[in-house]
Coordinates of C-alpha atoms and ligand atoms in Angstrom, one line a residue:
X27 CA 0.0 0.0 0.0
X28 CA 2.8 2.4 -0.6
X29 CA 1.3 5.4 -2.3
X30 CA 2.9 8.0 -4.5
X31 CA 3.2 11.2 -2.5
X32 CA 3.2 13.1 -5.8
X33 CA -0.5 12.1 -6.3
X34 CA -1.5 14.0 -3.2
X35 CA 0.1 17.4 -3.3
X36 CA -1.6 18.6 -0.1
X37 CA 0.5 16.1 1.9
X38 CA 3.6 18.0 1.1
X39 CA 2.2 21.0 2.9
X40 CA 1.6 19.1 6.1
X41 CA 4.4 19.5 8.6
X42 CA 4.3 15.8 9.5
X43 CA 4.0 14.5 6.0
X44 CA 7.5 13.2 5.4
X45 CA 7.5 11.3 8.6
X46 CA 4.1 9.9 7.9
X47 CA 5.1 8.7 4.5
X48 CA 8.0 6.8 6.1
X49 CA 5.7 5.2 8.6
X50 CA 2.5 4.0 6.9
X51 CA 3.8 0.6 6.0
X52 CA 3.9 -1.5 9.1
X53 CA 0.3 -2.2 10.2
X54 CA -0.2 -2.4 14.0
X55 CA -3.6 -2.3 15.6
X56 CA -6.7 -1.0 14.0
X57 CA -10.0 -0.4 16.0
X58 CA -13.3 0.8 14.6
X59 CA -16.1 2.2 16.7
X60 CA -19.2 4.3 16.2
X61 CA -18.0 7.2 18.4
X62 CA -14.4 8.0 19.3
X63 CA -14.1 10.3 22.3
X64 CA -10.7 11.7 23.2
X65 CA -10.7 12.7 26.9
X66 CA -12.4 11.4 30.0
X67 CA -13.4 14.6 31.9
X68 CA -16.9 15.9 32.2
X69 CA -17.2 16.6 28.5
X70 CA -16.1 13.3 27.2
X71 CA -18.0 11.2 29.7
X72 CA -21.2 13.2 29.1
X73 CA -21.0 12.7 25.4
X74 CA -20.2 9.0 25.8
X75 CA -23.1 8.3 28.2
X76 CA -25.5 10.1 25.9
X77 CA -24.7 8.2 22.7
X78 CA -23.9 4.8 24.2
X79 CA -27.5 3.5 23.9
X80 CA -27.2 3.8 20.1
X81 CA -23.7 2.6 19.4
X82 CA -20.2 1.6 20.5
X83 CA -18.0 4.2 22.2
X84 CA -14.3 4.2 22.9
X85 CA -12.9 6.9 25.2
X86 CA -9.2 7.3 24.8
X87 CA -7.5 9.0 27.8
X88 CA -3.9 9.8 28.0
X89 CA -3.1 8.6 31.5
X90 CA -5.6 7.3 34.1
X91 CA -9.3 8.0 33.5
X92 CA -9.7 10.4 36.4
X93 CA -6.6 12.5 35.7
X94 CA -8.6 15.5 34.5
X95 CA -9.3 19.2 35.3
X96 CA -12.8 18.1 36.1
X97 CA -11.6 16.1 39.1
X98 CA -10.0 19.3 40.5
X99 CA -13.0 21.6 40.2
X100 CA -13.9 22.9 43.6
X101 CA -16.5 25.7 43.5
X102 CA -19.2 24.0 41.5
X103 CA -21.5 24.3 38.6
X104 CA -23.7 27.3 37.9
X105 CA -27.3 26.9 37.0
X106 CA -30.7 28.5 37.7
X107 CA -32.4 26.2 40.2
X108 CA -33.6 28.5 43.0
X109 CA -37.1 29.9 43.0
X110 CA -35.7 33.4 43.4
X111 CA -33.3 33.1 40.5
X112 CA -34.1 33.4 36.7
X113 CA -32.6 32.8 33.3
X114 CA -32.4 36.5 32.5
X115 CA -30.2 37.1 35.5
X116 CA -27.7 34.2 34.7
X117 CA -27.6 35.4 31.1
X118 CA -26.9 39.0 32.2
X119 CA -24.1 38.0 34.6
X120 CA -22.5 35.8 31.9
X121 CA -22.6 38.6 29.3
X122 CA -21.3 41.1 31.8
X123 CA -18.3 39.0 32.7
X124 CA -17.7 38.2 29.0
X125 CA -17.1 42.0 28.3
X126 CA -18.9 42.3 25.1
X127 CA -17.6 39.3 23.2
X128 CA -20.1 36.5 24.3
X129 CA -22.3 35.0 21.6
X130 CA -25.7 35.7 23.0
X131 CA -27.4 32.8 21.3
X132 CA -24.9 30.3 22.9
X133 CA -25.3 31.9 26.3
X134 CA -29.1 31.7 26.1
X135 CA -28.9 28.0 25.2
X136 CA -26.4 27.4 28.0
X137 CA -28.6 29.0 30.6
X138 CA -31.9 27.6 29.5
X139 CA -30.7 24.0 29.0
X140 CA -28.7 24.2 32.3
X141 CA -31.4 22.8 34.6
X142 CA -32.1 19.8 32.4
X143 CA -28.3 19.1 32.2
X144 CA -28.2 19.2 36.0
X145 CA -31.1 16.8 36.3
X146 CA -29.2 14.4 34.0
X147 CA -26.1 14.7 36.1
X148 CA -28.1 13.8 39.2
X149 CA -29.7 10.9 37.3
X150 CA -26.2 9.6 36.5
X151 CA -25.5 9.6 40.3
X152 CA -23.9 13.0 41.1
X153 CA -24.6 13.9 44.7
X154 CA -24.8 17.7 45.0
X155 CA -24.9 19.1 48.5
X156 CA -28.5 19.9 49.6
X157 CA -30.0 21.6 52.6
X158 CA -32.5 19.7 54.7
X159 CA -31.8 16.1 53.7
X160 CA -31.6 14.0 50.5
X161 CA -34.6 15.4 48.7
X162 CA -34.1 19.0 50.0
X163 CA -33.2 21.9 47.7
X164 CA -29.6 22.4 46.5
X165 CA -27.3 24.3 48.8
X166 CA -26.2 27.2 46.6
X167 CA -22.9 29.1 46.8
X168 CA -22.2 32.5 45.3
X169 CA -19.1 33.3 43.3
X170 CA -17.4 36.3 41.6
X171 CA -19.6 38.0 38.9
X172 CA -22.8 36.3 40.0
X173 CA -25.5 38.5 41.4
X174 CA -27.2 35.5 43.0
X175 CA -26.2 32.4 44.9
X176 CA -26.6 29.8 42.0
X177 CA -23.6 27.5 42.3
X178 CA -24.5 23.9 43.0
X179 CA -21.6 22.1 44.7
X180 CA -20.6 18.9 46.4
X181 CA -18.8 20.2 49.5
X182 CA -15.6 21.7 48.1
X183 CA -14.8 18.8 45.9
X184 CA -17.5 19.2 43.3
X185 CA -15.4 18.0 40.3
X186 CA -14.2 14.9 42.1
X187 CA -17.8 14.0 42.8
X188 CA -18.9 14.6 39.2
X189 CA -15.9 12.6 37.8
X190 CA -16.6 9.7 40.2
X191 CA -20.3 9.5 39.3
X192 CA -19.8 9.8 35.5
X193 CA -16.9 7.4 35.4
X194 CA -18.8 4.8 37.4
X195 CA -21.8 5.2 35.0
X196 CA -19.5 4.9 32.0
X197 CA -17.6 1.9 33.3
X198 CA -20.9 0.1 34.0
X199 CA -22.2 0.7 30.4
X200 CA -21.7 -2.3 28.1
X201 CA -21.2 -0.1 25.0
X202 CA -18.5 2.2 26.5
X203 CA -14.9 1.2 26.5
X204 CA -12.5 3.4 28.5
X205 CA -9.0 3.0 27.1
X206 CA -6.4 4.4 29.5
X207 CA -2.8 5.3 28.7
X208 CA -3.7 6.1 25.1
X209 CA -2.2 9.4 23.9
X210 CA -4.1 10.7 20.8
X211 CA -1.5 12.3 18.6
X212 CA -3.0 13.1 15.2
X213 CA -6.4 13.3 13.7
X214 CA -7.0 11.1 10.7
X215 CA -8.3 13.3 7.8
X216 CA -8.3 12.5 4.1
X217 CA -4.6 13.3 4.0
X218 CA -4.1 10.0 5.7
X219 CA -6.1 8.0 3.2
X220 CA -4.4 6.1 0.4
X221 CA -7.4 6.7 -1.9
X222 CA -9.1 9.9 -2.5
X223 CA -12.3 9.8 -0.4
X224 CA -14.0 13.1 0.0
X225 CA -13.1 16.7 -1.0
X226 CA -14.3 18.2 2.2
X227 CA -11.9 18.2 5.2
X228 CA -13.3 15.2 7.1
X229 CA -12.2 13.4 10.2
X230 CA -12.1 9.6 10.4
X231 CA -10.6 9.1 13.8
X232 CA -7.2 9.4 15.3
X233 CA -3.8 7.8 15.8
X234 CA -2.9 7.1 19.4
X235 CA 0.2 6.0 21.2
X236 CA -0.2 3.1 23.6
X237 CA 2.0 4.3 26.4
X238 CA 2.3 0.8 27.8
X239 CA 3.7 -0.8 24.6
X240 CA 5.0 2.2 22.7
X241 CA 2.9 1.2 19.7
X242 CA 0.8 3.5 17.6
X243 CA -2.8 2.4 17.1
X244 CA -5.3 3.5 14.5
X245 CA -8.8 4.4 15.9
X246 CA -11.4 4.8 13.3
X247 CA -14.9 6.3 13.8
X248 CA -17.4 8.3 11.7
X249 CA -17.7 10.6 14.7
X250 CA -14.7 11.9 16.7
X251 CA -15.1 14.2 19.7
X252 CA -12.2 16.2 21.1
X253 CA -12.7 16.6 24.9
X254 CA -9.1 17.2 25.7
X255 CA -9.4 20.0 28.2
X256 CA -7.3 23.2 28.5
X257 CA -3.7 24.3 28.2
X258 CA -2.7 25.5 31.7
X259 CA 0.6 23.6 31.4
X260 CA 1.9 26.0 28.9
X261 CA 2.3 28.4 31.8
X262 CA 4.8 28.2 34.7
X263 CA 2.2 28.6 37.4
X264 CA -1.2 26.9 36.9
X265 CA -4.0 25.3 38.8
X266 CA -4.4 22.7 36.0
X267 CA -3.2 19.0 36.2
X268 CA -0.2 17.8 34.2
X269 CA -2.4 16.5 31.3
X270 CA -3.5 20.0 30.3
X271 CA -1.0 20.7 27.5
X272 CA -3.4 21.8 24.8
X273 CA -3.2 18.6 22.8
X274 CA -6.7 18.7 21.3
X275 CA -6.2 22.3 20.1
X276 CA -2.8 21.5 18.6
X277 CA -4.2 18.4 16.8
X278 CA -7.2 20.2 15.5
X279 CA -5.0 23.1 14.3
X280 CA -2.7 20.7 12.5
X281 CA -5.6 19.0 10.8
X282 CA -6.9 22.4 9.6
X283 CA -9.7 23.2 12.0
X284 CA -10.5 26.8 12.9
X285 CA -9.5 28.0 16.4
X286 CA -10.7 31.1 18.1
X287 CA -10.0 33.6 20.9
X288 CA -7.0 31.8 22.4
X289 CA -5.7 35.1 23.8
X290 CA -8.3 34.9 26.5
X291 CA -6.5 32.8 29.2
X292 CA -8.1 33.2 32.6
X293 CA -5.9 33.6 35.6
X294 CA -7.6 32.5 38.7
X295 CA -7.0 35.3 41.2
X296 CA -6.4 33.1 44.3
X297 CA -4.2 30.1 44.2
X298 CA -2.3 29.2 47.3
X299 CA 1.2 30.6 47.1
X300 CA 3.2 27.6 48.1
X301 CA 6.7 27.6 46.6
X302 CA 7.4 24.1 47.9
X303 CA 4.4 22.1 46.7
X304 CA 3.2 24.4 43.9
X305 CA -0.1 26.3 43.4
X306 CA -3.4 25.0 44.7
X307 CA -6.8 26.6 43.9
X308 CA -8.5 28.5 46.8
X309 CA -12.0 28.5 45.5
X310 CA -13.8 31.8 44.8
X311 CA -16.6 30.3 47.0
X312 CA -14.3 31.2 50.0
X313 CA -14.7 34.9 48.9
X314 CA -18.3 34.2 48.2
X315 CA -18.6 33.2 51.9
X316 CA -17.1 36.5 53.0
X317 CA -13.3 36.3 52.8
X318 CA -11.5 39.4 51.5
X319 CA -8.2 40.2 49.8
X320 CA -5.6 42.3 51.6
X321 CA -2.1 43.3 50.7
X322 CA 1.0 42.9 52.8
X323 CA 0.1 46.1 54.6
X324 CA -3.3 44.7 55.5
X325 CA -5.1 47.1 53.1
X326 CA -8.4 45.8 51.5
X327 CA -7.5 46.9 47.9
X328 CA -10.6 45.6 46.1
X329 CA -12.8 48.1 47.9
X330 CA -12.3 50.8 45.2
X331 CA -11.8 48.6 42.2
X332 CA -15.4 47.5 41.4
X333 CA -18.9 47.7 42.9
X334 CA -18.8 44.0 43.6
X335 CA -15.4 44.5 45.5
X336 CA -13.8 41.1 46.2
X337 CA -16.4 39.3 44.1
X338 CA -15.8 41.3 41.0
X339 CA -15.3 39.3 37.8
X340 CA -12.0 37.4 37.8
X341 CA -10.1 39.5 35.2
X342 CA -10.6 42.6 37.3
X343 CA -9.6 40.8 40.6
X344 CA -6.5 39.2 39.0
X345 CA -5.3 42.5 37.5
X346 CA -5.8 44.3 40.8
X347 CA -3.7 41.6 42.5
X348 CA -1.0 41.8 39.8
X349 CA -0.8 45.6 40.1
X350 CA -0.7 45.4 43.9
X351 CA 2.1 42.7 43.9
X352 CA 4.1 44.7 41.4
X353 CA 3.7 48.0 43.2
X354 CA 4.8 46.5 46.6
X355 CA 7.3 44.1 45.1
X356 CA 5.5 41.2 46.8
X357 CA 5.3 37.6 45.6
X358 CA 1.7 37.3 46.9
X359 CA -1.3 39.0 48.5
X360 CA -3.4 37.5 51.3
X361 CA -6.9 36.1 51.7
X362 CA -8.3 37.0 55.0
X363 CA -11.0 34.4 55.8
X364 CA -11.3 35.3 59.5
X365 CA -15.0 36.1 59.0
X366 CA -15.5 32.3 58.6
X367 CA -13.7 31.5 61.9
X368 CA -14.2 27.9 63.0
X369 CA -16.7 27.3 60.1
X370 CA -13.9 27.4 57.6
X371 CA -13.0 23.8 58.2
X372 CA -16.5 22.4 57.9
X373 CA -17.4 24.5 54.9
X374 CA -14.2 24.0 53.0
X375 CA -12.6 20.9 54.4
X376 CA -10.4 20.1 51.4
X377 CA -9.1 23.6 51.1
X378 CA -8.6 23.9 54.8
X379 CA -6.5 20.7 54.8
X380 CA -4.3 21.8 51.9
X381 CA -3.7 25.2 53.5
X382 CA -2.7 23.4 56.7
X383 CA -0.1 21.4 54.8
X384 CA 1.5 24.7 53.8
X385 CA 1.3 25.9 57.4
X386 CA -1.7 28.1 57.4
X387 CA -5.1 27.8 59.2
X388 CA -8.0 28.9 56.9
X389 CA -10.3 31.0 59.1
X390 CA -7.5 32.1 61.3
X391 CA -4.3 33.0 59.4
X392 CA -4.1 35.2 56.3
X393 CA -3.6 32.8 53.4
X394 CA -0.9 33.8 50.9
X395 CA -2.4 33.8 47.4
X396 CA -1.3 34.7 43.8
X397 CA -3.0 34.4 40.4
X398 CA -2.3 31.2 38.3
X399 CA -3.2 30.3 34.8
X400 CA -6.5 28.5 35.2
X401 CA -8.9 28.3 32.2
X402 CA -8.9 28.9 28.4
X403 CA -11.9 30.8 27.2
X404 CA -11.2 30.3 23.5
X405 CA -10.4 27.0 21.7
X406 CA -11.4 25.0 18.7
X407 CA -14.2 27.0 17.1
X408 CA -17.6 25.2 17.2
X409 CA -21.2 26.0 16.3
X410 CA -24.2 25.5 18.5
X411 CA -24.1 21.7 17.9
X412 CA -20.4 21.6 19.0
X413 CA -19.4 20.9 15.4
X414 CA -15.9 22.1 14.4
X415 CA -15.0 23.3 10.9
X416 CA -14.0 19.7 10.0
X417 CA -16.8 17.2 9.0
X418 CA -17.2 14.4 11.5
X419 CA -15.2 16.2 14.2
X420 CA -16.9 17.8 17.3
X421 CA -15.2 19.6 20.2
X422 CA -16.6 19.9 23.7
X423 CA -15.6 21.2 27.1
X424 CA -12.6 23.4 27.7
X425 CA -10.9 22.7 24.4
X426 CA -13.8 24.2 22.5
X427 CA -14.8 27.8 21.7
X428 CA -18.6 28.0 21.8
X429 CA -18.7 31.7 22.3
X430 CA -20.2 31.5 25.8
X431 CA -17.3 32.9 27.7
X432 CA -16.5 35.8 25.5
X433 CA -13.5 37.7 26.8
X434 CA -13.8 36.3 30.3
X435 CA -15.5 33.3 31.8
X436 CA -18.0 33.7 34.6
X437 CA -17.1 31.5 37.5
X438 CA -18.5 27.9 37.4
X439 CA -19.9 28.3 33.9
X440 CA -17.4 25.9 32.4
X441 CA -18.6 22.6 33.9
X442 CA -22.1 23.7 32.8
X443 CA -20.9 24.5 29.3
X444 CA -19.2 21.1 29.0
X445 CA -22.4 19.2 29.9
X446 CA -24.8 21.3 27.9
X447 CA -22.7 21.3 24.7
X448 CA -21.7 17.6 25.0
X449 CA -25.4 16.8 25.2
X450 CA -26.0 18.9 22.1
X451 CA -23.1 17.3 20.2
X452 CA -24.4 13.8 21.1
X453 CA -27.9 14.6 20.0
X454 CA -26.6 16.0 16.8
X455 CA -24.3 13.1 16.1
X456 CA -27.1 10.6 16.7
X457 CA -29.5 12.6 14.4
X458 CA -27.1 12.7 11.5
X459 CA -25.4 9.3 11.1
X460 CA -22.2 9.3 9.0
X461 CA -20.7 6.5 7.0
X462 CA -17.7 4.6 8.3
X463 CA -14.4 4.8 6.3
X464 CA -13.1 1.6 4.9
X465 CA -10.1 0.7 7.2
X466 CA -8.2 -0.7 4.2
X467 CA -7.7 2.8 2.7
X468 CA -6.4 4.4 5.9
X469 CA -2.6 4.6 6.2
X470 CA -1.0 2.9 9.2
X471 CA 1.7 4.4 11.2
X472 CA 5.2 3.2 10.5
X473 CA 8.1 4.1 12.8
X474 CA 10.9 3.0 10.5
X475 CA 13.7 5.4 10.0
X476 CA 13.5 7.0 13.4
X477 CA 16.3 7.1 16.0
X478 CA 15.6 5.5 19.4
X479 CA 17.3 8.0 21.5
X480 CA 16.4 11.5 22.7
X481 CA 17.5 12.7 26.1
X482 CA 14.5 13.5 28.3
X483 CA 16.5 16.4 29.8
X484 CA 16.3 18.3 26.5
X485 CA 12.6 17.9 26.3
X486 CA 12.0 18.9 29.9
X487 CA 14.2 22.0 29.4
X488 CA 12.3 23.1 26.3
X489 CA 9.0 22.6 27.9
X490 CA 10.1 24.6 31.0
X491 CA 11.3 27.3 28.6
X492 CA 7.9 27.4 26.9
X493 CA 6.2 27.8 30.4
X494 CA 8.6 30.5 31.4
X495 CA 8.2 32.5 28.2
X496 CA 4.4 32.4 28.5
X497 CA 4.5 33.4 32.2
X498 CA 6.9 36.3 31.7
X499 CA 5.7 37.6 28.3
X500 CA 2.1 36.5 27.8
X501 CA 0.7 36.9 31.3
X502 CA -2.0 39.0 33.0
X503 CA -0.9 42.3 31.5
X504 CA 0.7 42.3 28.0
X505 CA 2.7 44.5 25.7
X506 CA 3.3 44.2 22.0
X507 CA 7.1 44.0 22.6
X508 CA 6.8 41.1 25.0
X509 CA 4.4 39.3 22.7
X510 CA 6.7 39.7 19.8
X511 CA 9.6 38.4 21.9
X512 CA 7.5 35.4 22.9
X513 CA 6.6 34.7 19.3
X514 CA 10.3 34.8 18.2
X515 CA 11.4 32.5 21.0
X516 CA 8.6 30.1 20.5
X517 CA 9.3 29.9 16.7
X518 CA 12.9 28.7 17.5
X519 CA 11.5 26.1 19.9
X520 CA 9.0 25.0 17.4
X521 CA 11.7 24.4 14.8
X522 CA 13.8 22.4 17.3
X523 CA 10.8 20.3 18.4
X524 CA 9.7 19.6 14.8
X525 CA 13.2 18.4 14.0
X526 CA 13.1 15.9 17.0
X527 CA 9.6 14.9 16.1
X528 CA 10.6 13.9 12.6
X529 CA 13.7 12.1 13.6
X530 CA 13.1 10.3 16.9
X531 CA 10.8 7.7 18.4
X532 CA 7.7 9.3 19.8
X533 CA 7.4 9.6 23.6
X534 CA 4.5 11.2 25.6
X535 CA 6.8 14.0 26.8
X536 CA 7.8 14.8 23.2
X537 CA 4.2 14.9 22.1
X538 CA 3.2 17.1 25.0
X539 CA 6.1 19.5 24.3
X540 CA 5.1 19.6 20.6
X541 CA 1.5 20.4 21.5
X542 CA 2.3 22.9 24.2
X543 CA 4.8 24.8 21.9
X544 CA 2.1 24.9 19.2
X545 CA -0.7 26.1 21.4
X546 CA 1.5 28.6 23.1
X547 CA 2.3 30.1 19.7
X548 CA -1.4 30.2 18.8
X549 CA -2.1 32.1 22.1
X550 CA 0.6 34.6 21.1
X551 CA -0.7 34.9 17.5
X552 CA -4.2 35.6 18.8
X553 CA -2.9 38.1 21.3
X554 CA -1.0 39.9 18.7
X555 CA -4.1 40.1 16.5
X556 CA -6.2 41.7 19.2
X557 CA -5.4 45.4 19.1
X558 CA -7.5 46.4 22.1
X559 CA -7.9 45.6 25.8
X560 CA -10.9 43.5 26.6
X561 CA -11.7 41.1 29.4
X562 CA -8.7 38.8 30.1
X563 CA -6.6 40.4 27.3
X564 CA -5.1 43.5 28.7
X565 CA -2.5 45.4 26.6
X566 CA -0.5 48.4 27.7
X567 CA -0.1 49.4 24.0
X568 CA -3.9 49.1 23.2
X569 CA -5.6 50.2 26.5
X570 CA -9.0 50.9 24.9
X571 CA -11.8 48.7 23.8
X572 CA -12.6 48.4 20.1
X573 CA -16.0 49.8 19.2
X574 CA -17.1 46.6 17.4
X575 CA -15.2 43.7 18.8
X576 CA -14.8 40.5 16.8
X577 CA -13.5 37.0 17.6
X578 CA -9.9 36.3 16.7
X579 CA -10.0 33.4 14.3
X580 CA -6.9 31.4 13.1
X581 CA -6.8 28.6 10.6
X582 CA -3.9 26.6 9.2
X583 CA -4.5 25.7 5.5
X584 CA -3.6 22.1 4.9
Ligands
FAD601 P1 -10.8 17.7 31.4 O1 -11.6 17.5 32.6 O2 -9.5 18.5 31.7 O3 -10.4 16.3 30.7 C1 -9.5 16.3 29.7 C2 -9.2 14.9 29.3 O4 -8.5 14.8 28.1 C3 -8.4 14.2 30.3 O5 -8.9 12.9 30.5 C4 -7.0 14.1 29.6 O6 -6.2 13.0 30.0 C5 -7.5 13.9 28.2 N1 -6.5 14.2 27.2 C6 -5.9 15.4 26.9 N2 -5.0 15.3 25.9 C7 -5.2 14.0 25.4 C8 -4.6 13.2 24.4 N3 -3.7 13.8 23.6 N4 -4.9 11.9 24.2 C9 -5.8 11.4 25.0 N5 -6.4 12.0 26.1 C10 -6.1 13.3 26.3 N6 -15.0 25.0 36.4 C11 -16.3 25.2 36.9 O7 -17.2 25.3 36.2 N7 -16.4 25.2 38.2 C12 -15.4 25.0 39.1 O8 -15.6 25.0 40.3 C13 -14.1 24.8 38.6 N8 -13.0 24.7 39.4 C14 -11.8 24.4 38.8 C15 -10.7 24.1 39.7 C16 -9.5 23.7 39.1 C17 -8.4 23.5 40.0 C18 -9.4 23.6 37.7 C19 -8.1 23.2 37.1 C20 -10.4 23.9 36.9 C21 -11.7 24.3 37.4 N9 -12.8 24.6 36.6 C22 -14.0 24.8 37.2 C23 -12.7 24.4 35.2 C24 -13.2 23.0 34.8 O9 -12.9 22.1 35.8 C25 -12.7 22.5 33.4 O10 -12.9 23.5 32.5 C26 -13.5 21.3 33.0 O11 -13.5 20.3 34.0 C27 -12.9 20.8 31.7 O12 -13.5 19.6 31.4 P2 -13.1 18.8 30.1 O13 -13.9 17.6 30.1 O14 -13.2 19.7 29.0 O15 -11.6 18.5 30.3
SIN602 C1 -13.4 28.3 42.0 O1 -13.8 27.4 42.7 O2 -13.0 29.4 42.3 C2 -13.2 27.9 40.5 C3 -14.5 28.1 39.9 C4 -14.2 28.1 38.4 O3 -13.1 28.0 37.9 O4 -15.2 28.2 37.7

């Protein structure tokens, strides 16, 4: 099945084409399913559970199934469930936080389909905290930017509870197979077919590295869903788990999908400043319960920043902290939760325990906090059915750009977005069945011609350099000069990484570095394109807002 590259001129424009052409000969394992899901967080599991009655599902996940941002979510999931709350108010708060760039139609869907999505989570076994017993109303928290208490939670480990329940339900379903330690590395589009198939850019599945054997497998499906989460690990300080290296965004980009608004990286204002163990999120719910921010002189600096003070939208709080730290030359500010006193432990047991490990008593001592990269508002561009610009490819959860978050996400809207839009994707995929590709015309990976050896220290060094560049030059407040420096440095790293990628055996750390370097550059490219300050993108060179803001769209022509 050795094809003539000359017959397929588009291959020669793909950066991985020469390597692929060397590799396609030795067939390894080929799997065919009805739905291929990449990622086992809230988005992937919701999609899988929703389609499983109607076909086979494989969920590929790059380490263990519960290693996800979902598992770490603390504060909760926003939805209108209280009698004194209403859709209009949730819509208004979301639009206000999004600073003029939200897609109103997407926000309205999110909010109006929220309660049904919550009912489904409960039916799948998620136990949200309630007042007055098992059947009582939900206990609702309030967080930054919300004018009402509308955050459903499970103690202060909401994400762990959601991940537990959905994983249990998925594992119990006979049509769902969860395949751990599978690192999806490239989407299969028509460029990987040995016969011409379709003129539209179409996805037929993905190649994945089996980390336990080192073999590359071919996973074929008429429907592929990217649910790969965010990109926090392109920054030096992040609340995200190690798996968040922007893989789905990089894969989609290489395959030719549209990506949007990647400049809007949300820095959570309050992660525990712990130089020994690293950052740990101190939920906004702690401020929602009355805690306040103070600087090293004890001054409550949010008082004059915004009418909502310490509960202002995150971009405003993070910038105020950044300014205060820079002005005083401090490495952190402090969260004063003394208003909670002895209730701090019962209300936030997990956060209390982690603070204690670092030597601080929540409710008694001022807790040192600093902003950390937390959430990506942009992503792979999708429509209201979660379809990407590639036929057969959907994207859901944090890796997707639905238009809901605009220039700044409202707290606790992301878990809701993941559920609502994964449900929409599933319903759309079921309503529009697609043909399967013939496995015989799909090229297999061939690792001939690559060298075995690449020192891990080189890869680690380059990944650390990417993180450092992003933290120093593409942080909370930006300048064109810093962005251009970041772009130039990242270009050099990209060239070095691509040279490794073509010549050496693939390892997970090399794949993560390649994806992180690519997504970091995309963030910088988007940031350079936005010539205004809005929401999470704050530029000293363009301090004003544009009159008619537009999404930043990037696309790689394959
Ligand atoms: P994830 O849950 O991150 O799952 C991504 C999955 O993709 C993982 O299984 C990963 O292994 C897999 N994956 C990635 N790349 C590959 C690859 N190449 N091959 C195979 N698998 C791959 N949001 C809220 O709404 N409320 C909160 O209270 C809240 N708190 C948060 C607290 C923390 C500390 C963090 C980090 C985030 C928080 N968020 C919160 C954000 C929210 O948790 C995430 O946006 C959401 O969980 C993302 O879900 P997801 O399914 O898109 O991705
Ligand atoms: C938090 O608990 O503060 C995080 C909530 C979120 O990221 O939405």
